[in-house]
């Protein structure tokens, strides 16, 4: 069992921005979802775990080894797909993967060919392996990104906002691919898309303004709101009145009408209906507006 332990991690950038504030997390094998709005600090945390930047305070250990002072403890076990991968060279996917595999220390030719071929198949890129990566579609680039991250059998895989910019079909295909990564590795998926986490992750945390505001199993977190979520459909002119009177956690436009979701232990008033809680409710009840 692999274990990533993050303790009291803070990051203040040179311009004074406090991107992470006393973050502590323990992450073991399986899919871990880190959910947060843009600017919440997800990339700052991912880059710190990937040892690309140092924290201002705090400790990170991987299998009990300090990775801040000794980054080599993690680097050879790390697969990382950054938010802006950016490396889409005018080189074929096959050549590029071979090259990255060598850099990651897979120097045996036969091993390397086996790994590269297997990953090209797994990511559904085998038939496109001779094409330049820079000519790939957005979805294909992301699948190439995960292929390079999985080279050399990493124990820790970090994917930072991988579904941003993908169309629904590409996104589905990418998430299915992630779900196939073995159960014997840690996969950290950072995203601002609630549904990405719900279907895929057995553990999750919500990051808000640099702080962990909720942590647990997505299904259990949703179940904890059972019988406390109420909906009502109103017209636009009634929104303000309702926001002032009730604990409104979200509003959504449906066919031109506004649907409110309210958190309350009892029925707020006539006109409200009980609703099944979802992970978005967990998100909105945890984060500060
Ligand atoms: P997320 O990945 O959740 O969108 P980030 O970690 O990118 O969040 O950013 C968190 C906060 O830190 C934001 O306010 C962002 O503007 C700021 N930030 C990120 N990187 C830097 C940097 N290199 N220098 C200064 N501020 C930064």
PDB file of C-alpha atoms and ligand atoms in Angstrom:
ATOM      1  CA  UNK A   1       0.000   0.000   0.000  1.00  0.00           C
ATOM      2  CA  UNK A   2       1.375   3.405  -0.976  1.00  0.00           C
ATOM      3  CA  UNK A   3       0.821   6.346   1.315  1.00  0.00           C
ATOM      4  CA  UNK A   4       1.143  10.024   0.591  1.00  0.00           C
ATOM      5  CA  UNK A   5       1.038  12.173   3.696  1.00  0.00           C
ATOM      6  CA  UNK A   6       0.680  15.910   3.483  1.00  0.00           C
ATOM      7  CA  UNK A   7       1.052  17.814   6.736  1.00  0.00           C
ATOM      8  CA  UNK A   8       0.279  21.460   7.455  1.00  0.00           C
ATOM      9  CA  UNK A   9       1.271  22.560   3.978  1.00  0.00           C
ATOM     10  CA  UNK A  10       1.178  26.275   3.181  1.00  0.00           C
ATOM     11  CA  UNK A  11       2.297  28.181   0.112  1.00  0.00           C
ATOM     12  CA  UNK A  12       2.719  31.918  -0.138  1.00  0.00           C
ATOM     13  CA  UNK A  13       3.931  33.136  -3.533  1.00  0.00           C
ATOM     14  CA  UNK A  14       6.486  35.944  -3.879  1.00  0.00           C
ATOM     15  CA  UNK A  15       3.687  38.432  -4.648  1.00  0.00           C
ATOM     16  CA  UNK A  16       2.028  37.626  -1.312  1.00  0.00           C
ATOM     17  CA  UNK A  17      -0.772  35.343  -2.606  1.00  0.00           C
ATOM     18  CA  UNK A  18      -1.541  32.643  -0.050  1.00  0.00           C
ATOM     19  CA  UNK A  19      -2.434  29.724  -2.331  1.00  0.00           C
ATOM     20  CA  UNK A  20      -2.385  26.959   0.306  1.00  0.00           C
ATOM     21  CA  UNK A  21      -3.217  27.339   3.976  1.00  0.00           C
ATOM     22  CA  UNK A  22      -2.346  24.561   6.384  1.00  0.00           C
ATOM     23  CA  UNK A  23      -3.388  21.662   4.144  1.00  0.00           C
ATOM     24  CA  UNK A  24      -3.201  18.168   5.633  1.00  0.00           C
ATOM     25  CA  UNK A  25      -4.253  15.031   3.753  1.00  0.00           C
ATOM     26  CA  UNK A  26      -3.501  11.331   3.888  1.00  0.00           C
ATOM     27  CA  UNK A  27      -3.916   9.606   0.537  1.00  0.00           C
ATOM     28  CA  UNK A  28      -3.600   5.876  -0.117  1.00  0.00           C
ATOM     29  CA  UNK A  29      -4.046   3.629  -3.177  1.00  0.00           C
ATOM     30  CA  UNK A  30      -7.013   4.312  -5.425  1.00  0.00           C
ATOM     31  CA  UNK A  31      -8.575   7.307  -7.054  1.00  0.00           C
ATOM     32  CA  UNK A  32      -8.554  10.510  -5.006  1.00  0.00           C
ATOM     33  CA  UNK A  33     -10.524  13.515  -6.227  1.00  0.00           C
ATOM     34  CA  UNK A  34      -9.436  17.029  -5.343  1.00  0.00           C
ATOM     35  CA  UNK A  35     -12.325  19.338  -6.091  1.00  0.00           C
ATOM     36  CA  UNK A  36     -12.155  23.099  -6.097  1.00  0.00           C
ATOM     37  CA  UNK A  37     -13.058  26.232  -8.024  1.00  0.00           C
ATOM     38  CA  UNK A  38     -10.567  27.999 -10.252  1.00  0.00           C
ATOM     39  CA  UNK A  39      -7.997  29.631  -8.023  1.00  0.00           C
ATOM     40  CA  UNK A  40      -8.691  27.351  -5.048  1.00  0.00           C
ATOM     41  CA  UNK A  41      -5.081  26.175  -5.011  1.00  0.00           C
ATOM     42  CA  UNK A  42      -5.336  22.778  -6.730  1.00  0.00           C
ATOM     43  CA  UNK A  43      -2.439  23.302  -9.132  1.00  0.00           C
ATOM     44  CA  UNK A  44      -0.305  24.762  -6.373  1.00  0.00           C
ATOM     45  CA  UNK A  45      -0.865  21.589  -4.366  1.00  0.00           C
ATOM     46  CA  UNK A  46      -0.307  19.293  -7.380  1.00  0.00           C
ATOM     47  CA  UNK A  47       2.917  21.065  -8.359  1.00  0.00           C
ATOM     48  CA  UNK A  48       4.172  20.844  -4.784  1.00  0.00           C
ATOM     49  CA  UNK A  49       3.467  17.103  -4.586  1.00  0.00           C
ATOM     50  CA  UNK A  50       5.158  16.673  -7.981  1.00  0.00           C
ATOM     51  CA  UNK A  51       8.204  18.420  -6.414  1.00  0.00           C
ATOM     52  CA  UNK A  52       8.173  21.193  -9.028  1.00  0.00           C
ATOM     53  CA  UNK A  53       7.923  23.842  -6.336  1.00  0.00           C
ATOM     54  CA  UNK A  54       8.611  24.016  -2.628  1.00  0.00           C
ATOM     55  CA  UNK A  55       6.019  24.843   0.010  1.00  0.00           C
ATOM     56  CA  UNK A  56       6.483  27.786   2.370  1.00  0.00           C
ATOM     57  CA  UNK A  57       5.701  25.523   5.311  1.00  0.00           C
ATOM     58  CA  UNK A  58       4.793  21.917   5.992  1.00  0.00           C
ATOM     59  CA  UNK A  59       5.877  18.401   5.128  1.00  0.00           C
ATOM     60  CA  UNK A  60       5.101  15.778   2.495  1.00  0.00           C
ATOM     61  CA  UNK A  61       6.145  12.156   2.771  1.00  0.00           C
ATOM     62  CA  UNK A  62       5.646   9.320   0.303  1.00  0.00           C
ATOM     63  CA  UNK A  63       5.829   5.902   1.915  1.00  0.00           C
ATOM     64  CA  UNK A  64       7.353   7.637   4.947  1.00  0.00           C
ATOM     65  CA  UNK A  65      10.155   9.269   2.949  1.00  0.00           C
ATOM     66  CA  UNK A  66      10.517  13.052   2.924  1.00  0.00           C
ATOM     67  CA  UNK A  67       9.969  14.244  -0.655  1.00  0.00           C
ATOM     68  CA  UNK A  68      10.446  17.968  -0.096  1.00  0.00           C
ATOM     69  CA  UNK A  69      14.065  17.718   0.945  1.00  0.00           C
ATOM     70  CA  UNK A  70      14.682  14.535  -1.059  1.00  0.00           C
ATOM     71  CA  UNK A  71      12.559  14.867  -4.218  1.00  0.00           C
ATOM     72  CA  UNK A  72      14.246  11.840  -5.793  1.00  0.00           C
ATOM     73  CA  UNK A  73      12.189   9.689  -3.428  1.00  0.00           C
ATOM     74  CA  UNK A  74       9.122  10.490  -5.491  1.00  0.00           C
ATOM     75  CA  UNK A  75      10.368  11.515  -8.934  1.00  0.00           C
ATOM     76  CA  UNK A  76      11.103   8.040 -10.208  1.00  0.00           C
ATOM     77  CA  UNK A  77       7.677   6.847  -9.039  1.00  0.00           C
ATOM     78  CA  UNK A  78       5.730   9.816 -10.333  1.00  0.00           C
ATOM     79  CA  UNK A  79       3.497  10.186 -13.387  1.00  0.00           C
ATOM     80  CA  UNK A  80       2.313  13.744 -13.873  1.00  0.00           C
ATOM     81  CA  UNK A  81      -0.100  15.290 -16.333  1.00  0.00           C
ATOM     82  CA  UNK A  82       0.066  19.027 -15.655  1.00  0.00           C
ATOM     83  CA  UNK A  83      -2.801  21.424 -16.272  1.00  0.00           C
ATOM     84  CA  UNK A  84      -0.987  22.996 -19.195  1.00  0.00           C
ATOM     85  CA  UNK A  85       0.916  20.125 -20.689  1.00  0.00           C
ATOM     86  CA  UNK A  86       2.020  22.294 -23.584  1.00  0.00           C
ATOM     87  CA  UNK A  87       4.441  19.777 -25.016  1.00  0.00           C
ATOM     88  CA  UNK A  88       2.867  18.845 -28.311  1.00  0.00           C
ATOM     89  CA  UNK A  89       5.911  18.391 -30.475  1.00  0.00           C
ATOM     90  CA  UNK A  90       6.083  17.781 -34.189  1.00  0.00           C
ATOM     91  CA  UNK A  91       7.109  14.253 -33.369  1.00  0.00           C
ATOM     92  CA  UNK A  92       5.004  11.109 -33.551  1.00  0.00           C
ATOM     93  CA  UNK A  93       3.363   9.816 -30.384  1.00  0.00           C
ATOM     94  CA  UNK A  94       5.316   6.610 -30.616  1.00  0.00           C
ATOM     95  CA  UNK A  95       8.685   8.369 -30.872  1.00  0.00           C
ATOM     96  CA  UNK A  96       7.811  10.799 -28.101  1.00  0.00           C
ATOM     97  CA  UNK A  97       6.719   8.042 -25.722  1.00  0.00           C
ATOM     98  CA  UNK A  98       9.899   6.127 -26.464  1.00  0.00           C
ATOM     99  CA  UNK A  99      11.921   9.206 -25.718  1.00  0.00           C
ATOM    100  CA  UNK A 100      10.123   9.925 -22.440  1.00  0.00           C
ATOM    101  CA  UNK A 101      10.446   6.258 -21.428  1.00  0.00           C
ATOM    102  CA  UNK A 102      14.218   6.493 -21.843  1.00  0.00           C
ATOM    103  CA  UNK A 103      14.249   9.636 -19.688  1.00  0.00           C
ATOM    104  CA  UNK A 104      12.245   7.770 -17.070  1.00  0.00           C
ATOM    105  CA  UNK A 105      14.855   5.046 -17.018  1.00  0.00           C
ATOM    106  CA  UNK A 106      13.194   2.332 -19.104  1.00  0.00           C
ATOM    107  CA  UNK A 107      16.402   1.550 -20.978  1.00  0.00           C
ATOM    108  CA  UNK A 108      15.789  -2.061 -21.965  1.00  0.00           C
ATOM    109  CA  UNK A 109      14.618  -1.908 -25.610  1.00  0.00           C
ATOM    110  CA  UNK A 110      12.204  -4.838 -25.367  1.00  0.00           C
ATOM    111  CA  UNK A 111      10.633  -3.594 -22.100  1.00  0.00           C
ATOM    112  CA  UNK A 112      10.276  -0.139 -23.543  1.00  0.00           C
ATOM    113  CA  UNK A 113       8.602  -1.290 -26.761  1.00  0.00           C
ATOM    114  CA  UNK A 114       6.185  -3.437 -24.760  1.00  0.00           C
ATOM    115  CA  UNK A 115       5.288  -0.557 -22.454  1.00  0.00           C
ATOM    116  CA  UNK A 116       4.887   1.993 -25.239  1.00  0.00           C
ATOM    117  CA  UNK A 117       2.749  -0.372 -27.354  1.00  0.00           C
ATOM    118  CA  UNK A 118       0.576  -1.328 -24.384  1.00  0.00           C
ATOM    119  CA  UNK A 119      -0.032   2.323 -23.474  1.00  0.00           C
ATOM    120  CA  UNK A 120      -0.788   3.280 -27.089  1.00  0.00           C
ATOM    121  CA  UNK A 121      -3.403   0.517 -27.142  1.00  0.00           C
ATOM    122  CA  UNK A 122      -4.791   1.412 -23.723  1.00  0.00           C
ATOM    123  CA  UNK A 123      -5.217   5.053 -24.688  1.00  0.00           C
ATOM    124  CA  UNK A 124      -6.706   4.138 -28.075  1.00  0.00           C
ATOM    125  CA  UNK A 125      -3.906   5.909 -29.912  1.00  0.00           C
ATOM    126  CA  UNK A 126      -2.250   2.912 -31.484  1.00  0.00           C
ATOM    127  CA  UNK A 127      -3.676   3.573 -34.948  1.00  0.00           C
ATOM    128  CA  UNK A 128      -2.501   7.188 -34.668  1.00  0.00           C
ATOM    129  CA  UNK A 129       0.933   6.390 -33.261  1.00  0.00           C
ATOM    130  CA  UNK A 130       2.819   7.602 -36.355  1.00  0.00           C
ATOM    131  CA  UNK A 131       1.081  10.986 -36.394  1.00  0.00           C
ATOM    132  CA  UNK A 132       2.599  14.115 -34.870  1.00  0.00           C
ATOM    133  CA  UNK A 133       1.239  14.743 -31.399  1.00  0.00           C
ATOM    134  CA  UNK A 134       0.712  18.412 -32.189  1.00  0.00           C
ATOM    135  CA  UNK A 135      -1.840  17.451 -34.881  1.00  0.00           C
ATOM    136  CA  UNK A 136      -3.965  15.528 -32.342  1.00  0.00           C
ATOM    137  CA  UNK A 137      -7.419  16.701 -31.180  1.00  0.00           C
ATOM    138  CA  UNK A 138      -7.833  17.942 -27.596  1.00  0.00           C
ATOM    139  CA  UNK A 139      -9.061  14.552 -26.387  1.00  0.00           C
ATOM    140  CA  UNK A 140      -6.225  12.707 -28.119  1.00  0.00           C
ATOM    141  CA  UNK A 141      -3.674  15.087 -26.595  1.00  0.00           C
ATOM    142  CA  UNK A 142      -5.041  14.385 -23.131  1.00  0.00           C
ATOM    143  CA  UNK A 143      -4.922  10.637 -23.778  1.00  0.00           C
ATOM    144  CA  UNK A 144      -1.345  11.046 -24.964  1.00  0.00           C
ATOM    145  CA  UNK A 145      -0.734  13.000 -21.759  1.00  0.00           C
ATOM    146  CA  UNK A 146      -1.966  10.120 -19.622  1.00  0.00           C
ATOM    147  CA  UNK A 147       0.074   7.633 -21.680  1.00  0.00           C
ATOM    148  CA  UNK A 148       3.282   9.547 -20.945  1.00  0.00           C
ATOM    149  CA  UNK A 149       2.296   9.844 -17.272  1.00  0.00           C
ATOM    150  CA  UNK A 150       1.863   6.070 -17.005  1.00  0.00           C
ATOM    151  CA  UNK A 151       5.254   5.180 -18.492  1.00  0.00           C
ATOM    152  CA  UNK A 152       7.632   3.338 -16.165  1.00  0.00           C
ATOM    153  CA  UNK A 153       4.834   2.094 -13.870  1.00  0.00           C
ATOM    154  CA  UNK A 154       4.468   5.048 -11.505  1.00  0.00           C
ATOM    155  CA  UNK A 155       3.194   4.539  -7.949  1.00  0.00           C
ATOM    156  CA  UNK A 156       1.736   8.034  -7.831  1.00  0.00           C
ATOM    157  CA  UNK A 157      -0.157   9.529 -10.761  1.00  0.00           C
ATOM    158  CA  UNK A 158      -1.236  13.169 -10.698  1.00  0.00           C
ATOM    159  CA  UNK A 159      -3.658  14.533 -13.279  1.00  0.00           C
ATOM    160  CA  UNK A 160      -4.414  18.228 -12.970  1.00  0.00           C
ATOM    161  CA  UNK A 161      -7.727  19.389 -14.505  1.00  0.00           C
ATOM    162  CA  UNK A 162      -7.503  16.823 -17.296  1.00  0.00           C
ATOM    163  CA  UNK A 163     -11.069  17.172 -18.588  1.00  0.00           C
ATOM    164  CA  UNK A 164     -11.102  20.964 -18.965  1.00  0.00           C
ATOM    165  CA  UNK A 165     -11.709  21.762 -22.610  1.00  0.00           C
ATOM    166  CA  UNK A 166     -12.807  18.273 -23.639  1.00  0.00           C
ATOM    167  CA  UNK A 167     -16.192  17.677 -25.261  1.00  0.00           C
ATOM    168  CA  UNK A 168     -18.567  15.276 -23.432  1.00  0.00           C
ATOM    169  CA  UNK A 169     -17.564  12.229 -25.452  1.00  0.00           C
ATOM    170  CA  UNK A 170     -13.825  12.880 -25.098  1.00  0.00           C
ATOM    171  CA  UNK A 171     -14.328  13.544 -21.407  1.00  0.00           C
ATOM    172  CA  UNK A 172     -16.125  10.234 -20.919  1.00  0.00           C
ATOM    173  CA  UNK A 173     -13.447   8.350 -22.761  1.00  0.00           C
ATOM    174  CA  UNK A 174     -10.742  10.024 -20.713  1.00  0.00           C
ATOM    175  CA  UNK A 175     -12.481   9.290 -17.391  1.00  0.00           C
ATOM    176  CA  UNK A 176     -12.960   5.641 -18.392  1.00  0.00           C
ATOM    177  CA  UNK A 177      -9.277   5.466 -19.147  1.00  0.00           C
ATOM    178  CA  UNK A 178      -8.429   6.887 -15.722  1.00  0.00           C
ATOM    179  CA  UNK A 179     -10.712   4.356 -14.053  1.00  0.00           C
ATOM    180  CA  UNK A 180      -8.687   1.545 -15.623  1.00  0.00           C
ATOM    181  CA  UNK A 181      -5.448   2.548 -13.930  1.00  0.00           C
ATOM    182  CA  UNK A 182      -4.602  -0.130 -11.408  1.00  0.00           C
ATOM    183  CA  UNK A 183      -5.820  -0.144  -7.850  1.00  0.00           C
ATOM    184  CA  UNK A 184      -2.263  -0.498  -6.646  1.00  0.00           C
ATOM    185  CA  UNK A 185      -1.310   3.088  -7.342  1.00  0.00           C
ATOM    186  CA  UNK A 186      -2.408   6.445  -6.006  1.00  0.00           C
ATOM    187  CA  UNK A 187      -4.184   8.552  -8.616  1.00  0.00           C
ATOM    188  CA  UNK A 188      -4.922  12.159  -7.712  1.00  0.00           C
ATOM    189  CA  UNK A 189      -7.441  13.815  -9.991  1.00  0.00           C
ATOM    190  CA  UNK A 190      -7.767  17.548  -9.572  1.00  0.00           C
ATOM    191  CA  UNK A 191     -10.849  19.091 -11.122  1.00  0.00           C
ATOM    192  CA  UNK A 192     -13.477  21.795 -10.812  1.00  0.00           C
ATOM    193  CA  UNK A 193     -16.094  19.438 -12.289  1.00  0.00           C
ATOM    194  CA  UNK A 194     -18.154  17.791  -9.559  1.00  0.00           C
ATOM    195  CA  UNK A 195     -19.347  14.853 -11.713  1.00  0.00           C
ATOM    196  CA  UNK A 196     -15.762  13.866 -12.559  1.00  0.00           C
ATOM    197  CA  UNK A 197     -15.223  13.069  -8.897  1.00  0.00           C
ATOM    198  CA  UNK A 198     -18.576  11.468  -8.139  1.00  0.00           C
ATOM    199  CA  UNK A 199     -18.363   8.574 -10.564  1.00  0.00           C
ATOM    200  CA  UNK A 200     -14.703   7.884 -10.244  1.00  0.00           C
ATOM    201  CA  UNK A 201     -13.237   8.547  -6.834  1.00  0.00           C
ATOM    202  CA  UNK A 202     -13.577   6.565  -3.633  1.00  0.00           C
ATOM    203  CA  UNK A 203     -12.042   9.398  -1.629  1.00  0.00           C
ATOM    204  CA  UNK A 204     -12.171  13.099  -2.130  1.00  0.00           C
ATOM    205  CA  UNK A 205     -11.421  16.461  -0.621  1.00  0.00           C
ATOM    206  CA  UNK A 206     -12.780  19.901  -1.366  1.00  0.00           C
ATOM    207  CA  UNK A 207     -10.267  22.732  -1.510  1.00  0.00           C
ATOM    208  CA  UNK A 208     -11.588  26.250  -1.036  1.00  0.00           C
ATOM    209  CA  UNK A 209      -9.347  29.328  -0.952  1.00  0.00           C
ATOM    210  CA  UNK A 210      -6.330  27.200  -0.136  1.00  0.00           C
ATOM    211  CA  UNK A 211      -7.981  25.226   2.674  1.00  0.00           C
ATOM    212  CA  UNK A 212      -9.404  21.709   2.857  1.00  0.00           C
ATOM    213  CA  UNK A 213     -13.032  22.273   3.819  1.00  0.00           C
ATOM    214  CA  UNK A 214     -14.367  18.717   3.416  1.00  0.00           C
ATOM    215  CA  UNK A 215     -12.924  15.255   3.092  1.00  0.00           C
ATOM    216  CA  UNK A 216     -14.335  11.758   2.761  1.00  0.00           C
ATOM    217  CA  UNK A 217     -16.066   9.215   0.558  1.00  0.00           C
ATOM    218  CA  UNK A 218     -18.289  10.978  -2.025  1.00  0.00           C
ATOM    219  CA  UNK A 219     -21.270   8.670  -1.422  1.00  0.00           C
ATOM    220  CA  UNK A 220     -21.048   9.136   2.352  1.00  0.00           C
ATOM    221  CA  UNK A 221     -20.689  12.889   2.024  1.00  0.00           C
ATOM    222  CA  UNK A 222     -23.816  12.963  -0.148  1.00  0.00           C
ATOM    223  CA  UNK A 223     -25.691  10.671   2.269  1.00  0.00           C
ATOM    224  CA  UNK A 224     -24.872  13.039   5.136  1.00  0.00           C
ATOM    225  CA  UNK A 225     -27.219  15.589   3.522  1.00  0.00           C
ATOM    226  CA  UNK A 226     -30.152  13.155   3.248  1.00  0.00           C
ATOM    227  CA  UNK A 227     -33.508  14.838   4.074  1.00  0.00           C
ATOM    228  CA  UNK A 228     -31.878  18.264   4.293  1.00  0.00           C
ATOM    229  CA  UNK A 229     -32.100  19.435   0.674  1.00  0.00           C
ATOM    230  CA  UNK A 230     -35.236  21.190  -0.576  1.00  0.00           C
ATOM    231  CA  UNK A 231     -36.085  22.630  -3.962  1.00  0.00           C
ATOM    232  CA  UNK A 232     -38.507  25.207  -5.218  1.00  0.00           C
ATOM    233  CA  UNK A 233     -38.988  26.662  -8.666  1.00  0.00           C
ATOM    234  CA  UNK A 234     -39.571  30.401  -8.689  1.00  0.00           C
ATOM    235  CA  UNK A 235     -39.462  33.316 -11.089  1.00  0.00           C
ATOM    236  CA  UNK A 236     -36.477  35.644 -11.320  1.00  0.00           C
ATOM    237  CA  UNK A 237     -38.184  38.440  -9.394  1.00  0.00           C
ATOM    238  CA  UNK A 238     -38.603  36.182  -6.340  1.00  0.00           C
ATOM    239  CA  UNK A 239     -34.929  35.223  -6.029  1.00  0.00           C
ATOM    240  CA  UNK A 240     -33.825  38.007  -3.708  1.00  0.00           C
ATOM    241  CA  UNK A 241     -36.678  37.432  -1.266  1.00  0.00           C
ATOM    242  CA  UNK A 242     -35.864  33.728  -1.059  1.00  0.00           C
ATOM    243  CA  UNK A 243     -32.128  34.262  -0.709  1.00  0.00           C
ATOM    244  CA  UNK A 244     -32.839  36.598   2.222  1.00  0.00           C
ATOM    245  CA  UNK A 245     -35.256  34.156   3.928  1.00  0.00           C
ATOM    246  CA  UNK A 246     -33.665  30.742   3.386  1.00  0.00           C
ATOM    247  CA  UNK A 247     -30.285  29.049   3.374  1.00  0.00           C
ATOM    248  CA  UNK A 248     -30.049  28.929  -0.418  1.00  0.00           C
ATOM    249  CA  UNK A 249     -27.080  26.823  -1.495  1.00  0.00           C
ATOM    250  CA  UNK A 250     -27.521  27.062  -5.259  1.00  0.00           C
ATOM    251  CA  UNK A 251     -29.749  28.436  -7.973  1.00  0.00           C
ATOM    252  CA  UNK A 252     -30.093  26.972 -11.421  1.00  0.00           C
ATOM    253  CA  UNK A 253     -31.952  28.161 -14.488  1.00  0.00           C
ATOM    254  CA  UNK A 254     -34.253  25.507 -15.915  1.00  0.00           C
ATOM    255  CA  UNK A 255     -36.289  26.470 -19.006  1.00  0.00           C
ATOM    256  CA  UNK A 256     -36.192  30.122 -18.003  1.00  0.00           C
ATOM    257  CA  UNK A 257     -37.326  29.498 -14.405  1.00  0.00           C
ATOM    258  CA  UNK A 258     -35.036  29.477 -11.404  1.00  0.00           C
ATOM    259  CA  UNK A 259     -34.717  26.345  -9.316  1.00  0.00           C
ATOM    260  CA  UNK A 260     -33.486  26.953  -5.786  1.00  0.00           C
ATOM    261  CA  UNK A 261     -31.822  24.380  -3.601  1.00  0.00           C
ATOM    262  CA  UNK A 262     -32.045  25.091   0.105  1.00  0.00           C
ATOM    263  CA  UNK A 263     -30.337  23.432   3.077  1.00  0.00           C
ATOM    264  CA  UNK A 264     -32.701  22.935   6.006  1.00  0.00           C
ATOM    265  CA  UNK A 265     -33.372  20.241   8.605  1.00  0.00           C
ATOM    266  CA  UNK A 266     -37.116  20.785   8.238  1.00  0.00           C
ATOM    267  CA  UNK A 267     -39.339  21.803   5.340  1.00  0.00           C
ATOM    268  CA  UNK A 268     -38.592  25.511   4.863  1.00  0.00           C
ATOM    269  CA  UNK A 269     -42.202  26.386   3.939  1.00  0.00           C
ATOM    270  CA  UNK A 270     -45.080  25.425   1.645  1.00  0.00           C
ATOM    271  CA  UNK A 271     -44.000  25.151  -1.955  1.00  0.00           C
ATOM    272  CA  UNK A 272     -40.712  23.431  -1.178  1.00  0.00           C
ATOM    273  CA  UNK A 273     -40.186  19.803  -2.112  1.00  0.00           C
ATOM    274  CA  UNK A 274     -37.700  17.378  -0.632  1.00  0.00           C
ATOM    275  CA  UNK A 275     -34.855  16.587  -3.042  1.00  0.00           C
ATOM    276  CA  UNK A 276     -32.244  13.881  -3.269  1.00  0.00           C
ATOM    277  CA  UNK A 277     -28.887  15.361  -2.257  1.00  0.00           C
ATOM    278  CA  UNK A 278     -26.006  15.272  -4.725  1.00  0.00           C
ATOM    279  CA  UNK A 279     -22.295  16.018  -4.648  1.00  0.00           C
ATOM    280  CA  UNK A 280     -22.876  19.528  -5.912  1.00  0.00           C
ATOM    281  CA  UNK A 281     -24.899  20.155  -2.727  1.00  0.00           C
ATOM    282  CA  UNK A 282     -21.938  18.890  -0.681  1.00  0.00           C
ATOM    283  CA  UNK A 283     -19.684  21.240  -2.608  1.00  0.00           C
ATOM    284  CA  UNK A 284     -21.921  24.281  -2.207  1.00  0.00           C
ATOM    285  CA  UNK A 285     -22.606  23.671   1.487  1.00  0.00           C
ATOM    286  CA  UNK A 286     -18.856  23.374   2.158  1.00  0.00           C
ATOM    287  CA  UNK A 287     -17.474  26.345   0.280  1.00  0.00           C
ATOM    288  CA  UNK A 288     -17.742  29.975   1.271  1.00  0.00           C
ATOM    289  CA  UNK A 289     -19.483  32.159  -1.292  1.00  0.00           C
TER     290      UNK A 289
HETATM  291  P1  LIG B   1      -6.324  26.221  -9.113  1.00  0.00           P
HETATM  292  O1  LIG B   1      -5.393  25.207  -9.714  1.00  0.00           O
HETATM  293  O2  LIG B   1      -7.259  25.637  -8.113  1.00  0.00           O
HETATM  294  O3  LIG B   1      -7.035  27.031 -10.153  1.00  0.00           O
HETATM  295  P2  LIG B   1      -3.889  27.656  -8.415  1.00  0.00           P
HETATM  296  O4  LIG B   1      -3.068  26.816  -7.524  1.00  0.00           O
HETATM  297  O5  LIG B   1      -3.496  27.742  -9.853  1.00  0.00           O
HETATM  298  O6  LIG B   1      -5.432  27.242  -8.266  1.00  0.00           O
HETATM  299  O7  LIG B   1      -3.905  29.140  -7.846  1.00  0.00           O
HETATM  300  C1  LIG B   1      -4.188  29.442  -6.486  1.00  0.00           C
HETATM  301  C2  LIG B   1      -3.910  30.923  -6.239  1.00  0.00           C
HETATM  302  O8  LIG B   1      -2.521  31.182  -6.351  1.00  0.00           O
HETATM  303  C3  LIG B   1      -4.573  31.848  -7.258  1.00  0.00           C
HETATM  304  O9  LIG B   1      -4.947  33.026  -6.584  1.00  0.00           O
HETATM  305  C4  LIG B   1      -3.470  32.105  -8.258  1.00  0.00           C
HETATM  306  O10 LIG B   1      -3.661  33.348  -8.912  1.00  0.00           O
HETATM  307  C5  LIG B   1      -2.251  32.113  -7.377  1.00  0.00           C
HETATM  308  N1  LIG B   1      -1.013  31.661  -8.077  1.00  0.00           N
HETATM  309  C6  LIG B   1      -0.814  30.482  -8.705  1.00  0.00           C
HETATM  310  N2  LIG B   1       0.450  30.395  -9.171  1.00  0.00           N
HETATM  311  C7  LIG B   1       1.063  31.545  -8.834  1.00  0.00           C
HETATM  312  C8  LIG B   1       2.393  32.075  -9.029  1.00  0.00           C
HETATM  313  N3  LIG B   1       3.326  31.372  -9.650  1.00  0.00           N
HETATM  314  N4  LIG B   1       2.650  33.296  -8.516  1.00  0.00           N
HETATM  315  C9  LIG B   1       1.717  34.010  -7.862  1.00  0.00           C
HETATM  316  N5  LIG B   1       0.453  33.577  -7.635  1.00  0.00           N
HETATM  317  C10 LIG B   1       0.132  32.364  -8.114  1.00  0.00           C
END
